[in-house]
């Protein structure tokens, strides 16, 4: 049998962040407000009083942060651009903020100087507030896709000479569902959340989903026609979604429930984007007219470009149990219950520092095989990580000793190696979430996902042990030869 390496030598790896979670400096350099600035300053607070006004102050400290990347041995770094730093009002006829362009340009150069490959996400949940006010933001499918297209084109024009790896949108599912169904993320719209005064959970998330699918499609069409041929880069999208197993493995309806849950999570976006096909049948059946149709004109746009890779944000897995009886109009899970234990009481994985996140490396391997089998594109893990049990209440001295996180990384890298060598899955890169402890959205500054401890009073950064071992974990797997 021929031998192959557990991980290929050109395997890309590094750390990830997102603009609003780390930058701060929200009123500097001509930046306009985003829906997250507004959401974090609502009264009463919906974010435990936290906001991104200062965050990690990365805006002023990026050089220091990139020195950390060098120290950790990272080959690549994934970060997002704040749309409203670049176009403060967001729209296609609105002025460009040259100071914002200049900021990201310097940041990209600072990475390249260190030999670190930039991976740029155009959108990580921070819609310009002006677009929300002007026409309802992600609820206005026709308008927002044109504004996103212009924003994307501008970024390709200004940064594409140095950036060859693009991610259009981070986790459109979270933007649509948390933003417009549960209201637990900006813009906080919901008809089932007592804090939300506006919104319609039965209809709005499905519009926000279509708006993001079409915004992605337009950016990819522009990149394919006008930029990829000369800039020779690649473009993808980062989708979240847990892996689901049936709660009762002997119950066919639970098996269907598990599959349906993943269609509601992933197929919603991946069918149109990667397969150029309609939404999954299960969604059309349950949602009917509330799911805005993809028309022939939409497919013409989807067909005008090619998405090069599947960005996978993976944290955890769950069990799915079918729901008996009528499905409420506000359901967005696909008529299932989610569980962390199966019928026999076996837990899905070891507990981390957050209730929703259990460590499930074996189901990660199955997830990789399922996604690759269905969509057939090279996969980059664009986020993977966890807070350690109890870390929220630790001092810096305690938190830097993070064996739980080290084991989490190690076991998930093993799953990737097995998926590649034994299951034939094409996985080409891995980004640990996150470079720094940062603003965990509506959970505030409590949960710590970073490989670097951030002291939010002094803003001092201290590497945790996990930051320094990833390099060796990759090197070891790149030396190991396995029979293939
Ligand atoms: C990613 O979202 C984001 O891209 C990133 O910005 C974020 O910091 C990171 O993960 C860590 O969370 O059970 O009600 O407490 C992951 C999406 C959002 C999925 C929170 C799980 C649990 C909410 N996650 N959600 S709850």
Short mmCIF file of C-alpha atoms and ligand atoms in Angstrom, two decimals:
data_model
loop_
_atom_site.label_atom_id
_atom_site.label_comp_id
_atom_site.label_asym_id
_atom_site.label_seq_id
_atom_site.Cartn_x
_atom_site.Cartn_y
_atom_site.Cartn_z
CA UNK A 1 0.00 0.00 0.00
CA UNK A 2 1.28 3.49 -0.76
CA UNK A 3 2.11 5.65 2.20
CA UNK A 4 0.84 9.13 2.78
CA UNK A 5 1.35 11.72 5.46
CA UNK A 6 -1.26 12.22 8.17
CA UNK A 7 -1.34 15.88 7.23
CA UNK A 8 0.06 17.22 3.96
CA UNK A 9 3.09 19.48 4.15
CA UNK A 10 1.25 22.39 2.62
CA UNK A 11 -1.51 22.15 5.26
CA UNK A 12 -2.49 25.71 6.12
CA UNK A 13 -2.90 26.56 9.79
CA UNK A 14 -3.16 29.46 12.14
CA UNK A 15 -5.54 31.37 14.35
CA UNK A 16 -8.76 33.29 13.77
CA UNK A 17 -10.51 36.42 15.04
CA UNK A 18 -13.32 38.78 14.00
CA UNK A 19 -13.30 42.57 13.79
CA UNK A 20 -15.95 43.54 16.32
CA UNK A 21 -14.71 41.01 18.85
CA UNK A 22 -11.18 42.43 19.03
CA UNK A 23 -10.68 45.80 17.33
CA UNK A 24 -12.29 48.39 19.60
CA UNK A 25 -11.68 51.97 18.35
CA UNK A 26 -15.28 52.01 17.16
CA UNK A 27 -15.35 55.77 16.67
CA UNK A 28 -11.84 56.17 15.29
CA UNK A 29 -10.53 56.38 11.77
CA UNK A 30 -13.87 57.41 10.28
CA UNK A 31 -15.65 54.13 11.11
CA UNK A 32 -19.44 54.19 10.97
CA UNK A 33 -21.56 52.29 13.50
CA UNK A 34 -22.66 48.70 12.89
CA UNK A 35 -25.68 46.81 14.19
CA UNK A 36 -23.45 45.40 16.95
CA UNK A 37 -22.57 48.87 18.27
CA UNK A 38 -26.27 49.58 18.53
CA UNK A 39 -27.12 46.19 20.04
CA UNK A 40 -24.41 46.43 22.71
CA UNK A 41 -25.65 49.83 23.82
CA UNK A 42 -29.33 48.97 24.18
CA UNK A 43 -30.96 49.72 27.52
CA UNK A 44 -31.56 47.46 29.35
CA UNK A 45 -28.46 45.62 28.21
CA UNK A 46 -28.84 42.43 26.23
CA UNK A 47 -25.10 41.68 26.40
CA UNK A 48 -24.46 41.59 30.16
CA UNK A 49 -23.39 45.21 29.89
CA UNK A 50 -20.56 44.35 27.51
CA UNK A 51 -19.71 46.18 24.30
CA UNK A 52 -16.93 46.31 21.72
CA UNK A 53 -15.95 49.95 22.28
CA UNK A 54 -12.45 48.92 23.39
CA UNK A 55 -12.52 45.10 23.19
CA UNK A 56 -8.86 43.95 22.89
CA UNK A 57 -7.84 47.31 21.40
CA UNK A 58 -6.40 45.36 18.50
CA UNK A 59 -6.86 48.49 16.33
CA UNK A 60 -3.87 50.00 18.14
CA UNK A 61 -2.06 46.80 19.06
CA UNK A 62 -2.08 44.69 15.92
CA UNK A 63 1.70 44.71 15.63
CA UNK A 64 2.03 43.22 19.10
CA UNK A 65 -0.67 40.66 18.24
CA UNK A 66 1.06 39.65 15.03
CA UNK A 67 4.30 39.17 16.96
CA UNK A 68 2.34 36.58 18.92
CA UNK A 69 1.40 34.83 15.67
CA UNK A 70 5.08 34.65 14.80
CA UNK A 71 5.92 33.34 18.23
CA UNK A 72 3.23 30.66 17.91
CA UNK A 73 4.57 29.58 14.51
CA UNK A 74 1.35 30.33 12.62
CA UNK A 75 1.46 30.13 8.84
CA UNK A 76 -1.84 31.95 8.35
CA UNK A 77 -4.22 34.30 10.14
CA UNK A 78 -7.96 34.65 9.61
CA UNK A 79 -9.55 38.00 10.47
CA UNK A 80 -12.58 39.98 9.35
CA UNK A 81 -13.00 43.45 7.94
CA UNK A 82 -15.43 45.88 9.47
CA UNK A 83 -17.66 46.91 6.54
CA UNK A 84 -18.50 50.22 8.23
CA UNK A 85 -14.82 51.08 8.63
CA UNK A 86 -14.46 50.83 4.87
CA UNK A 87 -17.83 52.24 3.80
CA UNK A 88 -19.22 53.99 6.91
CA UNK A 89 -22.79 54.11 5.56
CA UNK A 90 -22.42 50.77 3.80
CA UNK A 91 -24.27 51.45 0.55
CA UNK A 92 -23.11 51.17 -3.05
CA UNK A 93 -23.42 54.92 -3.63
CA UNK A 94 -21.97 55.89 -0.25
CA UNK A 95 -18.45 57.31 0.15
CA UNK A 96 -15.42 55.10 0.76
CA UNK A 97 -13.44 55.82 3.92
CA UNK A 98 -9.83 55.86 2.76
CA UNK A 99 -8.64 55.80 6.36
CA UNK A 100 -10.37 52.46 6.85
CA UNK A 101 -8.80 51.06 3.68
CA UNK A 102 -5.44 52.33 4.90
CA UNK A 103 -5.86 50.61 8.28
CA UNK A 104 -6.52 47.19 6.74
CA UNK A 105 -3.85 47.74 4.14
CA UNK A 106 -1.25 48.31 6.86
CA UNK A 107 -2.55 45.31 8.75
CA UNK A 108 -2.21 43.07 5.70
CA UNK A 109 1.31 44.35 5.07
CA UNK A 110 2.21 43.72 8.70
CA UNK A 111 1.20 40.07 8.25
CA UNK A 112 3.04 39.65 4.95
CA UNK A 113 6.20 41.16 6.44
CA UNK A 114 6.11 38.36 8.98
CA UNK A 115 5.50 35.73 6.32
CA UNK A 116 1.95 35.08 7.54
CA UNK A 117 -0.78 34.47 4.95
CA UNK A 118 -3.86 36.66 5.39
CA UNK A 119 -7.31 35.01 5.24
CA UNK A 120 -9.91 37.73 5.02
CA UNK A 121 -13.57 37.41 6.01
CA UNK A 122 -15.66 40.19 4.50
CA UNK A 123 -18.56 39.88 6.90
CA UNK A 124 -18.62 38.60 10.47
CA UNK A 125 -22.06 39.84 11.64
CA UNK A 126 -21.35 43.59 11.78
CA UNK A 127 -23.72 45.10 9.21
CA UNK A 128 -23.43 48.88 8.82
CA UNK A 129 -26.20 50.33 10.97
CA UNK A 130 -27.08 52.75 8.16
CA UNK A 131 -28.18 49.86 5.92
CA UNK A 132 -30.40 48.50 8.67
CA UNK A 133 -31.96 51.95 9.10
CA UNK A 134 -32.21 52.66 5.37
CA UNK A 135 -34.01 49.54 4.18
CA UNK A 136 -34.03 46.87 6.89
CA UNK A 137 -30.55 45.45 6.25
CA UNK A 138 -30.60 41.68 5.71
CA UNK A 139 -34.40 41.72 5.42
CA UNK A 140 -34.20 43.55 2.10
CA UNK A 141 -32.95 40.79 -0.18
CA UNK A 142 -32.73 42.87 -3.36
CA UNK A 143 -30.98 45.91 -1.90
CA UNK A 144 -28.47 44.34 0.44
CA UNK A 145 -27.00 41.97 -2.14
CA UNK A 146 -26.13 44.92 -4.38
CA UNK A 147 -24.50 46.80 -1.51
CA UNK A 148 -22.56 43.70 -0.47
CA UNK A 149 -21.40 43.19 -4.04
CA UNK A 150 -19.97 46.69 -4.21
CA UNK A 151 -18.28 46.27 -0.81
CA UNK A 152 -16.76 42.97 -1.91
CA UNK A 153 -15.56 44.40 -5.21
CA UNK A 154 -13.91 47.30 -3.41
CA UNK A 155 -12.06 44.88 -1.11
CA UNK A 156 -10.88 42.74 -4.04
CA UNK A 157 -9.68 45.90 -5.82
CA UNK A 158 -7.83 47.36 -2.87
CA UNK A 159 -6.50 44.27 -1.10
CA UNK A 160 -6.60 41.53 -3.73
CA UNK A 161 -3.06 42.23 -4.89
CA UNK A 162 -1.94 40.88 -1.49
CA UNK A 163 -4.87 38.76 -0.31
CA UNK A 164 -5.54 35.45 -2.03
CA UNK A 165 -7.91 33.83 0.45
CA UNK A 166 -11.39 35.25 0.86
CA UNK A 167 -14.35 34.23 2.98
CA UNK A 168 -17.52 36.11 2.10
CA UNK A 169 -19.73 35.59 5.14
CA UNK A 170 -19.20 34.00 8.53
CA UNK A 171 -22.00 31.71 9.70
CA UNK A 172 -25.02 33.02 7.83
CA UNK A 173 -27.12 30.65 9.97
CA UNK A 174 -26.20 32.51 13.15
CA UNK A 175 -26.77 35.90 11.52
CA UNK A 176 -30.21 34.82 10.30
CA UNK A 177 -31.42 32.82 13.32
CA UNK A 178 -29.84 34.69 16.22
CA UNK A 179 -30.39 38.05 14.55
CA UNK A 180 -33.98 37.52 13.38
CA UNK A 181 -35.47 34.41 15.07
CA UNK A 182 -34.28 34.34 18.69
CA UNK A 183 -33.08 37.93 18.83
CA UNK A 184 -30.03 36.98 20.87
CA UNK A 185 -27.60 38.64 18.43
CA UNK A 186 -27.79 41.97 16.59
CA UNK A 187 -30.08 43.33 15.32
CA UNK A 188 -32.03 41.46 18.00
CA UNK A 189 -35.33 41.01 16.16
CA UNK A 190 -37.72 38.30 17.31
CA UNK A 191 -41.34 37.58 18.11
CA UNK A 192 -40.46 34.99 20.77
CA UNK A 193 -37.95 37.02 22.83
CA UNK A 194 -39.28 39.17 25.65
CA UNK A 195 -36.55 41.76 25.06
CA UNK A 196 -37.42 42.21 21.40
CA UNK A 197 -39.96 44.85 20.49
CA UNK A 198 -39.84 44.13 16.74
CA UNK A 199 -39.50 41.14 14.50
CA UNK A 200 -41.28 38.07 13.14
CA UNK A 201 -39.59 34.78 13.93
CA UNK A 202 -41.84 32.92 11.48
CA UNK A 203 -40.70 34.87 8.42
CA UNK A 204 -37.67 37.13 8.89
CA UNK A 205 -34.87 34.56 9.37
CA UNK A 206 -35.68 32.97 6.02
CA UNK A 207 -35.40 36.32 4.27
CA UNK A 208 -32.10 37.05 6.00
CA UNK A 209 -30.90 33.65 4.83
CA UNK A 210 -31.74 34.28 1.20
CA UNK A 211 -30.17 37.75 1.37
CA UNK A 212 -26.90 36.22 2.54
CA UNK A 213 -26.97 33.42 -0.05
CA UNK A 214 -27.41 35.98 -2.82
CA UNK A 215 -24.82 38.35 -1.36
CA UNK A 216 -22.33 35.51 -1.31
CA UNK A 217 -23.28 34.53 -4.86
CA UNK A 218 -22.79 38.05 -6.16
CA UNK A 219 -19.39 38.43 -4.51
CA UNK A 220 -18.29 35.08 -5.94
CA UNK A 221 -19.57 36.00 -9.41
CA UNK A 222 -17.60 39.26 -9.34
CA UNK A 223 -14.49 37.52 -8.05
CA UNK A 224 -14.77 34.76 -10.66
CA UNK A 225 -15.22 37.15 -13.57
CA UNK A 226 -13.03 40.11 -12.66
CA UNK A 227 -10.43 39.06 -10.10
CA UNK A 228 -9.64 35.35 -9.82
CA UNK A 229 -8.07 35.16 -13.30
CA UNK A 230 -5.48 37.83 -12.46
CA UNK A 231 -5.21 37.60 -8.66
CA UNK A 232 -5.25 33.79 -8.65
CA UNK A 233 -6.87 33.53 -5.25
CA UNK A 234 -9.72 31.47 -3.84
CA UNK A 235 -13.06 32.33 -2.27
CA UNK A 236 -15.35 30.45 0.09
CA UNK A 237 -17.91 30.85 2.86
CA UNK A 238 -17.76 29.73 6.51
CA UNK A 239 -20.75 27.68 7.61
CA UNK A 240 -21.42 26.61 11.17
CA UNK A 241 -23.38 23.49 12.04
CA UNK A 242 -22.99 20.73 14.57
CA UNK A 243 -23.04 17.03 13.70
CA UNK A 244 -26.20 15.25 14.89
CA UNK A 245 -26.78 11.64 15.74
CA UNK A 246 -30.21 10.16 16.50
CA UNK A 247 -31.24 10.38 20.15
CA UNK A 248 -32.57 6.84 19.83
CA UNK A 249 -30.48 4.97 17.27
CA UNK A 250 -33.24 2.37 16.83
CA UNK A 251 -35.85 4.98 15.97
CA UNK A 252 -36.04 5.78 12.24
CA UNK A 253 -37.82 9.05 13.00
CA UNK A 254 -34.83 10.17 15.10
CA UNK A 255 -32.47 9.27 12.28
CA UNK A 256 -34.53 11.43 9.98
CA UNK A 257 -34.58 14.15 12.62
CA UNK A 258 -30.76 14.18 12.79
CA UNK A 259 -30.44 14.47 9.05
CA UNK A 260 -33.18 17.10 8.84
CA UNK A 261 -31.48 19.17 11.54
CA UNK A 262 -28.28 19.25 9.49
CA UNK A 263 -30.24 20.25 6.39
CA UNK A 264 -31.76 23.17 8.31
CA UNK A 265 -28.28 24.13 9.55
CA UNK A 266 -26.13 23.57 6.49
CA UNK A 267 -28.15 22.48 3.45
CA UNK A 268 -30.08 25.77 3.64
CA UNK A 269 -26.92 27.52 2.40
CA UNK A 270 -24.83 24.72 0.95
CA UNK A 271 -27.46 23.42 -1.49
CA UNK A 272 -27.73 26.68 -3.42
CA UNK A 273 -24.09 27.71 -3.00
CA UNK A 274 -22.21 24.48 -3.66
CA UNK A 275 -24.74 22.37 -5.56
CA UNK A 276 -26.57 25.25 -7.31
CA UNK A 277 -29.72 23.49 -6.20
CA UNK A 278 -32.84 24.56 -4.37
CA UNK A 279 -33.15 24.51 -0.57
CA UNK A 280 -33.49 21.04 0.98
CA UNK A 281 -36.91 19.43 0.51
CA UNK A 282 -37.34 19.18 4.29
CA UNK A 283 -37.18 22.97 4.58
CA UNK A 284 -39.54 23.60 1.69
CA UNK A 285 -42.03 21.14 3.16
CA UNK A 286 -41.99 22.60 6.67
CA UNK A 287 -41.73 26.29 5.79
CA UNK A 288 -43.82 26.50 2.63
CA UNK A 289 -44.42 30.04 1.43
CA UNK A 290 -42.40 31.47 4.29
CA UNK A 291 -39.20 30.30 2.63
CA UNK A 292 -38.48 32.90 -0.07
CA UNK A 293 -38.08 31.11 -3.39
CA UNK A 294 -34.84 30.97 -5.32
CA UNK A 295 -35.89 32.09 -8.80
CA UNK A 296 -34.31 31.39 -12.20
CA UNK A 297 -32.81 34.89 -12.02
CA UNK A 298 -31.24 33.99 -8.66
CA UNK A 299 -29.81 30.79 -10.10
CA UNK A 300 -28.30 32.74 -12.97
CA UNK A 301 -26.31 34.68 -10.35
CA UNK A 302 -25.47 31.54 -8.38
CA UNK A 303 -24.26 29.91 -11.59
CA UNK A 304 -22.12 32.88 -12.59
CA UNK A 305 -19.33 31.94 -10.21
CA UNK A 306 -17.67 29.05 -8.44
CA UNK A 307 -17.13 28.83 -4.69
CA UNK A 308 -13.68 27.30 -4.23
CA UNK A 309 -13.86 25.89 -0.72
CA UNK A 310 -16.12 25.02 2.19
CA UNK A 311 -15.15 26.91 5.35
CA UNK A 312 -16.22 24.84 8.33
CA UNK A 313 -16.70 26.32 11.78
CA UNK A 314 -16.98 23.32 14.07
CA UNK A 315 -17.27 23.30 17.85
CA UNK A 316 -19.57 20.52 19.03
CA UNK A 317 -22.17 17.86 18.24
CA UNK A 318 -25.60 16.90 19.56
CA UNK A 319 -28.34 14.28 19.50
CA UNK A 320 -31.59 14.92 17.63
CA UNK A 321 -34.98 13.58 18.67
CA UNK A 322 -38.00 13.90 16.43
CA UNK A 323 -40.80 16.17 17.55
CA UNK A 324 -44.30 14.72 17.72
CA UNK A 325 -47.34 16.78 16.86
CA UNK A 326 -47.76 20.11 15.11
CA UNK A 327 -44.66 22.16 14.31
CA UNK A 328 -44.90 25.77 15.49
CA UNK A 329 -44.40 28.48 12.84
CA UNK A 330 -41.51 29.82 14.88
CA UNK A 331 -39.55 26.55 14.64
CA UNK A 332 -36.17 26.93 12.95
CA UNK A 333 -34.50 23.65 13.94
CA UNK A 334 -36.48 21.36 11.64
CA UNK A 335 -39.01 19.95 14.11
CA UNK A 336 -36.54 18.27 16.43
CA UNK A 337 -35.39 18.45 20.03
CA UNK A 338 -31.68 18.84 20.70
CA UNK A 339 -30.03 16.79 23.43
CA UNK A 340 -26.55 16.38 24.85
CA UNK A 341 -27.31 12.86 26.02
CA UNK A 342 -28.80 10.05 24.00
CA UNK A 343 -31.64 7.75 25.05
CA UNK A 344 -29.24 5.56 27.03
CA UNK A 345 -27.95 8.56 28.94
CA UNK A 346 -24.55 8.61 27.24
CA UNK A 347 -23.20 12.15 26.96
CA UNK A 348 -22.24 13.41 23.52
CA UNK A 349 -18.85 14.49 24.83
CA UNK A 350 -16.83 15.98 27.64
CA UNK A 351 -18.01 19.30 29.12
CA UNK A 352 -16.06 22.47 28.36
CA UNK A 353 -16.39 25.89 29.97
CA UNK A 354 -19.68 26.54 28.14
CA UNK A 355 -22.85 24.49 28.44
CA UNK A 356 -23.47 24.32 24.68
CA UNK A 357 -19.96 23.12 23.85
CA UNK A 358 -18.91 19.55 24.50
CA UNK A 359 -15.80 18.03 23.00
CA UNK A 360 -16.91 15.55 20.30
CA UNK A 361 -13.94 14.69 18.08
CA UNK A 362 -15.39 11.41 16.76
CA UNK A 363 -18.50 13.12 15.52
CA UNK A 364 -16.27 15.79 13.99
CA UNK A 365 -14.73 13.10 11.81
CA UNK A 366 -18.21 11.96 10.71
CA UNK A 367 -19.16 15.58 10.07
CA UNK A 368 -16.16 16.05 7.79
CA UNK A 369 -17.04 12.95 5.80
CA UNK A 370 -20.70 13.95 5.50
CA UNK A 371 -19.96 17.50 4.36
CA UNK A 372 -17.30 16.42 1.88
CA UNK A 373 -19.51 13.64 0.57
CA UNK A 374 -22.42 15.99 -0.03
CA UNK A 375 -20.71 19.12 -1.32
CA UNK A 376 -17.40 17.80 -2.68
CA UNK A 377 -15.30 20.91 -2.09
CA UNK A 378 -11.98 21.15 -0.24
CA UNK A 379 -12.66 21.94 3.41
CA UNK A 380 -10.82 24.47 5.53
CA UNK A 381 -11.65 24.41 9.22
CA UNK A 382 -12.09 28.14 9.70
CA UNK A 383 -12.91 27.89 13.44
CA UNK A 384 -12.44 25.27 16.14
CA UNK A 385 -11.77 25.79 19.84
CA UNK A 386 -13.24 25.97 23.33
CA UNK A 387 -13.05 27.56 26.76
CA UNK A 388 -11.70 25.25 29.49
CA UNK A 389 -13.97 24.18 32.35
CA UNK A 390 -13.94 26.91 34.99
CA UNK A 391 -11.77 29.25 32.93
CA UNK A 392 -14.20 32.17 33.25
CA UNK A 393 -13.32 32.53 36.91
CA UNK A 394 -9.58 31.93 36.66
CA UNK A 395 -6.75 34.37 37.16
CA UNK A 396 -4.26 34.79 34.34
CA UNK A 397 -1.78 32.53 36.13
CA UNK A 398 -4.39 29.79 36.33
CA UNK A 399 -5.80 30.24 32.83
CA UNK A 400 -2.49 29.94 30.99
CA UNK A 401 -2.34 26.34 32.13
CA UNK A 402 -4.96 24.93 29.77
CA UNK A 403 -4.62 21.17 29.30
CA UNK A 404 -8.31 20.83 28.40
CA UNK A 405 -7.82 23.10 25.38
CA UNK A 406 -4.65 21.27 24.38
CA UNK A 407 -6.50 17.96 24.45
CA UNK A 408 -9.40 19.46 22.52
CA UNK A 409 -7.06 20.65 19.75
CA UNK A 410 -5.11 17.41 19.72
CA UNK A 411 -8.17 15.17 19.46
CA UNK A 412 -9.75 17.32 16.77
CA UNK A 413 -6.52 17.30 14.74
CA UNK A 414 -6.53 13.53 15.04
CA UNK A 415 -10.02 13.46 13.58
CA UNK A 416 -8.84 15.60 10.66
CA UNK A 417 -5.89 13.29 10.06
CA UNK A 418 -8.16 10.24 10.06
CA UNK A 419 -10.70 11.93 7.80
CA UNK A 420 -7.93 12.66 5.32
CA UNK A 421 -6.03 9.37 5.41
CA UNK A 422 -8.86 6.90 6.06
CA UNK A 423 -12.03 8.54 4.75
CA UNK A 424 -10.61 10.31 1.71
CA UNK A 425 -11.83 13.73 2.80
CA UNK A 426 -9.95 16.74 1.43
CA UNK A 427 -9.14 19.06 4.34
CA UNK A 428 -6.59 21.74 3.53
CA UNK A 429 -6.32 23.93 6.57
CA UNK A 430 -7.20 24.68 10.17
CA UNK A 431 -7.72 27.86 12.17
CA UNK A 432 -7.98 27.68 15.93
CA UNK A 433 -10.53 30.01 17.48
CA UNK A 434 -9.24 32.32 18.78
CA UNK A 435 -5.91 34.13 18.78
CA UNK A 436 -7.00 36.16 21.83
CA UNK A 437 -9.69 36.03 24.48
CA UNK A 438 -12.22 38.49 23.11
CA UNK A 439 -15.80 39.76 23.17
CA UNK A 440 -17.94 36.62 23.04
CA UNK A 441 -20.86 38.55 21.56
CA UNK A 442 -23.93 38.61 23.85
CA UNK A 443 -22.07 36.51 26.43
CA UNK A 444 -19.71 39.45 26.92
CA UNK A 445 -16.16 39.05 28.19
CA UNK A 446 -16.86 35.99 30.36
CA UNK A 447 -16.12 32.99 28.10
CA UNK A 448 -12.46 32.76 27.09
CA UNK A 449 -11.81 31.04 23.76
CA UNK A 450 -8.33 32.50 23.26
CA UNK A 451 -4.96 30.79 23.15
CA UNK A 452 -3.80 34.11 24.56
CA UNK A 453 -5.11 35.45 27.86
CA UNK A 454 -6.42 39.01 27.60
CA UNK A 455 -6.48 41.09 30.75
CA UNK A 456 -9.37 43.44 30.00
CA UNK A 457 -8.18 46.06 32.52
CA UNK A 458 -4.58 46.43 31.38
CA UNK A 459 -5.07 44.86 27.92
CA UNK A 460 -1.94 42.84 28.55
CA UNK A 461 -1.70 39.64 26.50
CA UNK A 462 -0.26 36.45 27.98
CA UNK A 463 0.19 33.28 25.91
CA UNK A 464 -1.53 30.19 27.28
CA UNK A 465 0.27 26.86 26.97
CA UNK A 466 -2.02 25.79 24.11
CA UNK A 467 -0.74 28.67 21.98
CA UNK A 468 2.76 27.26 21.94
CA UNK A 469 2.03 23.57 21.35
CA UNK A 470 -0.04 23.77 18.16
CA UNK A 471 3.07 24.22 16.05
CA UNK A 472 4.47 20.93 17.32
CA UNK A 473 1.13 19.19 16.92
CA UNK A 474 1.13 20.09 13.22
CA UNK A 475 4.80 19.27 12.72
CA UNK A 476 4.34 15.84 14.31
CA UNK A 477 1.41 15.00 12.06
CA UNK A 478 3.29 16.21 9.01
CA UNK A 479 6.13 13.77 9.76
CA UNK A 480 3.99 10.70 10.42
CA UNK A 481 3.60 8.43 7.42
CA UNK A 482 0.50 6.26 7.33
CA UNK A 483 -0.63 3.56 4.94
CA UNK A 484 -3.30 4.86 2.63
C1 LIG B 1 -18.66 31.21 16.36
O1 LIG B 1 -20.03 31.05 16.51
C2 LIG B 1 -18.40 32.61 15.91
O2 LIG B 1 -18.09 32.67 14.53
C3 LIG B 1 -17.37 33.32 16.72
O3 LIG B 1 -17.43 34.68 16.43
C4 LIG B 1 -17.56 32.98 18.18
O4 LIG B 1 -16.74 33.74 19.02
C5 LIG B 1 -17.27 31.53 18.35
O5 LIG B 1 -18.08 30.76 17.51
C6 LIG B 1 -17.43 30.99 19.76
O6 LIG B 1 -18.77 30.99 20.14
O7 LIG B 1 -26.72 27.69 23.77
O8 LIG B 1 -27.81 29.82 23.69
O9 LIG B 1 -25.71 29.61 24.82
C7 LIG B 1 -20.46 29.81 16.94
C8 LIG B 1 -21.94 29.85 17.05
C9 LIG B 1 -23.15 30.66 18.93
C10 LIG B 1 -23.10 28.34 18.41
C11 LIG B 1 -23.64 30.33 20.34
C12 LIG B 1 -23.59 28.02 19.78
C13 LIG B 1 -24.83 28.67 21.67
C14 LIG B 1 -25.77 29.62 22.26
N1 LIG B 1 -22.37 29.57 18.40
N2 LIG B 1 -24.38 29.09 20.34
S1 LIG B 1 -26.56 29.14 23.74
#
